[in-house]
Coordinates of C-alpha atoms in Angstrom, one line a residue:
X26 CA 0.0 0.0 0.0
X27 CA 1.3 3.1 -1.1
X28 CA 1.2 6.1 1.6
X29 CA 0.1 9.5 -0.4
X30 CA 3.1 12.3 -0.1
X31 CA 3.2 14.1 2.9
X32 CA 2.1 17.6 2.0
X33 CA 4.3 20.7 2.7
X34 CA 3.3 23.9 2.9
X35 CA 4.2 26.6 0.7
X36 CA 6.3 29.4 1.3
X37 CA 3.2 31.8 0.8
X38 CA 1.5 29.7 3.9
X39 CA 4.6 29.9 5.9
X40 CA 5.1 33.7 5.6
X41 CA 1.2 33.6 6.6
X42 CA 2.0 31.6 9.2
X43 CA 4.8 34.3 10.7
X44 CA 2.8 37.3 9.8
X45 CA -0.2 36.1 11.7
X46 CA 2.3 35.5 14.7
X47 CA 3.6 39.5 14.6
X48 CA 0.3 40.3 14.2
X49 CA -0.6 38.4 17.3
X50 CA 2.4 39.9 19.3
X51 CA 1.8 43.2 18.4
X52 CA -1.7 42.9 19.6
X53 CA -0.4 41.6 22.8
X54 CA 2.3 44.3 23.5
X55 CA -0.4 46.9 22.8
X56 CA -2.7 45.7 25.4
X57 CA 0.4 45.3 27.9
X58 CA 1.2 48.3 27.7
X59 CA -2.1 50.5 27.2
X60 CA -3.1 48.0 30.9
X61 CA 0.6 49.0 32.3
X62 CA 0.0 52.9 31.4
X63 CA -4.0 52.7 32.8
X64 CA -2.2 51.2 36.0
X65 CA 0.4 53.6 36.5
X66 CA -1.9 56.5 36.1
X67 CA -4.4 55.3 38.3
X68 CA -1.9 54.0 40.9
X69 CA 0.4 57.1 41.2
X70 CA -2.4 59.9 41.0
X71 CA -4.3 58.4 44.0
X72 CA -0.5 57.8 45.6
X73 CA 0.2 61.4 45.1
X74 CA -3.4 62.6 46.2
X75 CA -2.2 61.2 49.8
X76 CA 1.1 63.7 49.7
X77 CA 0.4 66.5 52.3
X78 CA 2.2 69.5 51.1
X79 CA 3.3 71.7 54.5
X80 CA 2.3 75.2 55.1
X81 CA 5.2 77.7 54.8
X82 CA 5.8 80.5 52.6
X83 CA 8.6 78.9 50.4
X84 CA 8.6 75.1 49.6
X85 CA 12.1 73.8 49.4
X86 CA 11.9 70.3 46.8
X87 CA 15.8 68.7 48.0
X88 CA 17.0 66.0 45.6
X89 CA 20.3 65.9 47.4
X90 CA 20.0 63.6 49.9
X91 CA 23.2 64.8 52.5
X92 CA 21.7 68.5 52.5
X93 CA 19.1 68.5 55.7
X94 CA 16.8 70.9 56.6
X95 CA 18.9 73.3 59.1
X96 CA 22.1 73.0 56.5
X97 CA 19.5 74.1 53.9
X98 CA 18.4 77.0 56.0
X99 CA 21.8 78.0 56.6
X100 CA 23.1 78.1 53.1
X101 CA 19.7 79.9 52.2
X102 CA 20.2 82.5 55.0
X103 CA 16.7 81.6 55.7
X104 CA 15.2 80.7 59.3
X105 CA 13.9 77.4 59.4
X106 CA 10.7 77.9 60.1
X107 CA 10.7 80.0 57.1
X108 CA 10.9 77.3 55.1
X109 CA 9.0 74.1 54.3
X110 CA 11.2 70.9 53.5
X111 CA 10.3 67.9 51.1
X112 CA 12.0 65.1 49.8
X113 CA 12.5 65.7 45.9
X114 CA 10.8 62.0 44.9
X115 CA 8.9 61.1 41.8
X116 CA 5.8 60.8 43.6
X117 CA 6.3 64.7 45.3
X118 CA 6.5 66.1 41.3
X119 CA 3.6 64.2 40.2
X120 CA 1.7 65.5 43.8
X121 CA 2.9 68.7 42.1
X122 CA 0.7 68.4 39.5
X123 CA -1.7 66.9 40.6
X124 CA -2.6 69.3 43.8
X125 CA -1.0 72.2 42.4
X126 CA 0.3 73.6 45.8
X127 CA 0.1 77.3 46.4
X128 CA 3.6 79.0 47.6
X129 CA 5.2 82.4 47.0
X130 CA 7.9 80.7 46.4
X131 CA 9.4 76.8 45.3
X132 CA 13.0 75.9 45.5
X133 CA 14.2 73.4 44.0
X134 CA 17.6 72.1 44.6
X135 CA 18.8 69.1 42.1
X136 CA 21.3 67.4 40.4
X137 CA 21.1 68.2 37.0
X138 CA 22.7 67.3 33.6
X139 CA 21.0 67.8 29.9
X140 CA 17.8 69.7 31.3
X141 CA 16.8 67.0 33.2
X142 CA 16.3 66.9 37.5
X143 CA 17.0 64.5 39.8
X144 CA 14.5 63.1 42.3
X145 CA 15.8 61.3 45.2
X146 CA 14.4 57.7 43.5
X147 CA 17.6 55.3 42.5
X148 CA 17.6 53.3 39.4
X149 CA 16.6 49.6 40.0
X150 CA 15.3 46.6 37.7
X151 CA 11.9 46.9 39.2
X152 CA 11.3 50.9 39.1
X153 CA 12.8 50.4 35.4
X154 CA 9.8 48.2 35.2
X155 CA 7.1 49.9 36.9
X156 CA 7.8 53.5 35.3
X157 CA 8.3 52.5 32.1
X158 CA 4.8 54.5 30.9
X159 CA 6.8 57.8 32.2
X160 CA 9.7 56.3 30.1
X161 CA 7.5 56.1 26.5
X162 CA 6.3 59.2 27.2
X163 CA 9.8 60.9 27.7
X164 CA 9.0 62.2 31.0
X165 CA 11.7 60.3 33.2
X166 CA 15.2 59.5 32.2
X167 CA 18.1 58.3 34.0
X168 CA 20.9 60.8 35.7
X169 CA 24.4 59.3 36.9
X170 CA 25.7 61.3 39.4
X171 CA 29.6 61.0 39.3
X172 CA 30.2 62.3 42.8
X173 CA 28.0 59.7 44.5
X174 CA 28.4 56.9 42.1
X175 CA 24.9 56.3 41.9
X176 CA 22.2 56.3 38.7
X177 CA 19.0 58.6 40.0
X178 CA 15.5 58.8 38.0
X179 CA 15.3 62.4 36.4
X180 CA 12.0 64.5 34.9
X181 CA 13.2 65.8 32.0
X182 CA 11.7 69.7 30.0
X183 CA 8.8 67.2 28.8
X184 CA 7.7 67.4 32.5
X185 CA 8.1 70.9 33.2
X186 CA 6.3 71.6 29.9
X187 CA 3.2 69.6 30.1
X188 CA 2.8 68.7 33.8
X189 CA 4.9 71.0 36.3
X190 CA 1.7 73.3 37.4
X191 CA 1.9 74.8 41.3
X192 CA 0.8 77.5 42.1
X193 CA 3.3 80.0 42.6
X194 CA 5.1 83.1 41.3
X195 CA 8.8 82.7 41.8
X196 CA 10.9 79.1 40.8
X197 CA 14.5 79.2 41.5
X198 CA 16.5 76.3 40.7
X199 CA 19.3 75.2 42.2
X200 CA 21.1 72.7 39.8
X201 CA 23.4 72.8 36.4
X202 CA 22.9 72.2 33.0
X203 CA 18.9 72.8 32.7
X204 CA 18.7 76.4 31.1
X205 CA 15.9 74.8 28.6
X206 CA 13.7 74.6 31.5
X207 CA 14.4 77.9 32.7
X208 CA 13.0 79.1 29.4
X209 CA 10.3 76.3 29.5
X210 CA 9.4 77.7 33.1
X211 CA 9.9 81.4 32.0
X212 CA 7.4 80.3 29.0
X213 CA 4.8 80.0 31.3
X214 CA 5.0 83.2 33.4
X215 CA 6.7 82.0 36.0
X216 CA 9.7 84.2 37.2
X217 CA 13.1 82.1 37.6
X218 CA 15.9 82.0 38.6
X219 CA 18.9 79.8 38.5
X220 CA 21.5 79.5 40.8
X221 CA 24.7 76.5 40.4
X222 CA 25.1 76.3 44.2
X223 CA 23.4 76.8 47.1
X224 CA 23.9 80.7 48.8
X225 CA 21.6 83.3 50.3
X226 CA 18.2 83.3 48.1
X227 CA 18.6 87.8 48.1
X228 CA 21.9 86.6 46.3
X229 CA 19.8 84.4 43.8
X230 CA 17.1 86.5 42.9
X231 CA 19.4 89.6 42.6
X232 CA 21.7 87.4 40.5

């Protein structure tokens, strides 16, 4: 008994065959990541919705982790109760946003490199993971900072254009390298000033 030929399939069905896969993937990844952006959004405004912003006159945002709030003061040549202290992390610039704190004035002292800010959040295989929606949307990068060795999340100008909102009249920023935000920030009536190291604000703002 003779056994009929095996068929084999054409390359026509076989390039079927892997376009239908791509498609398939594609599909997938889409719905990943439109889920992972939903969850992000949902999970870090109700996150930043529980920040309590302190009453002061001038909110200080520190991103350098060995400054503390009387060394602040000093190098200021403010009093500390003058001055309201918060760590610089990603959640307190999205409770930025989000609340839009009133102050007369925000400080915000930062390492910075390429017009982007540091927060005080280091770079780690998980946080790579869960703000990868910030990522695609070019709103986070990653800073090294040489001096401490260490890789720190940064917002970048994207940020300060579309989603850096308090409510206040006067941003001085105490970092390097971000004069496109200045003129971001300037863009959208806010008066700023920039300052490389930390001295007396009256020093600052006279420049």
């Amino acid at each position: 008994i003779r056994r009929p030929p095996r068929s084999t399939p054409s390359n026509s069905s076989a390039a079927s065959d892997v376009y239908k896969r791509q498609i398939k993937f594609f599909i997938y990844l889409v719905l990943y990541m439109t889920l992972h952006i939903v969850v992000y959004v949902v999970v870090f405004s109700l996150l930043s919705l529980s920040i309590s912003f302190p009453s002061s006159n001038i909110l200080l945002i520190n991103s350098i982790q060995y400054f503390d709030r009387n060394e602040l003061a000093k190098l200021l040549d403010l009093r500390v109760e003058d001055i309201a202290v918060i760590e610089g992390s990603i959640i307190t610039y999205y409770a930025l946003s989000l609340k839009s704190p009133k102050y007369e004035m925000i400080v915000i002292i930062a390492h910075g490199s390429g017009n982007t800010i540091s927060t005080t959040d280091e770079v780690s295989l998980m946080k790579m993971i869960i703000h990868g929606p910030a990522a695609l949307f070019r709103l986070l990068t990653v800073l090294y900072v040489p001096s401490e060795n260490k890789y720190y999340y940064a917002f970048t100008a994207q940020y300060f254009k579309y989603l850096f909102n308090p409510k206040t009249e006067k941003v001085i920023i105490i970092s390097c390298d971000v004069d496109e935000l200045i003129h971001i920030l300037k863009s959208k009536g806010y008066e700023v000033y920039l300052s490389t190291t930390p001295k007396p604000l009256h020093e600052i703002i006279r420049g």
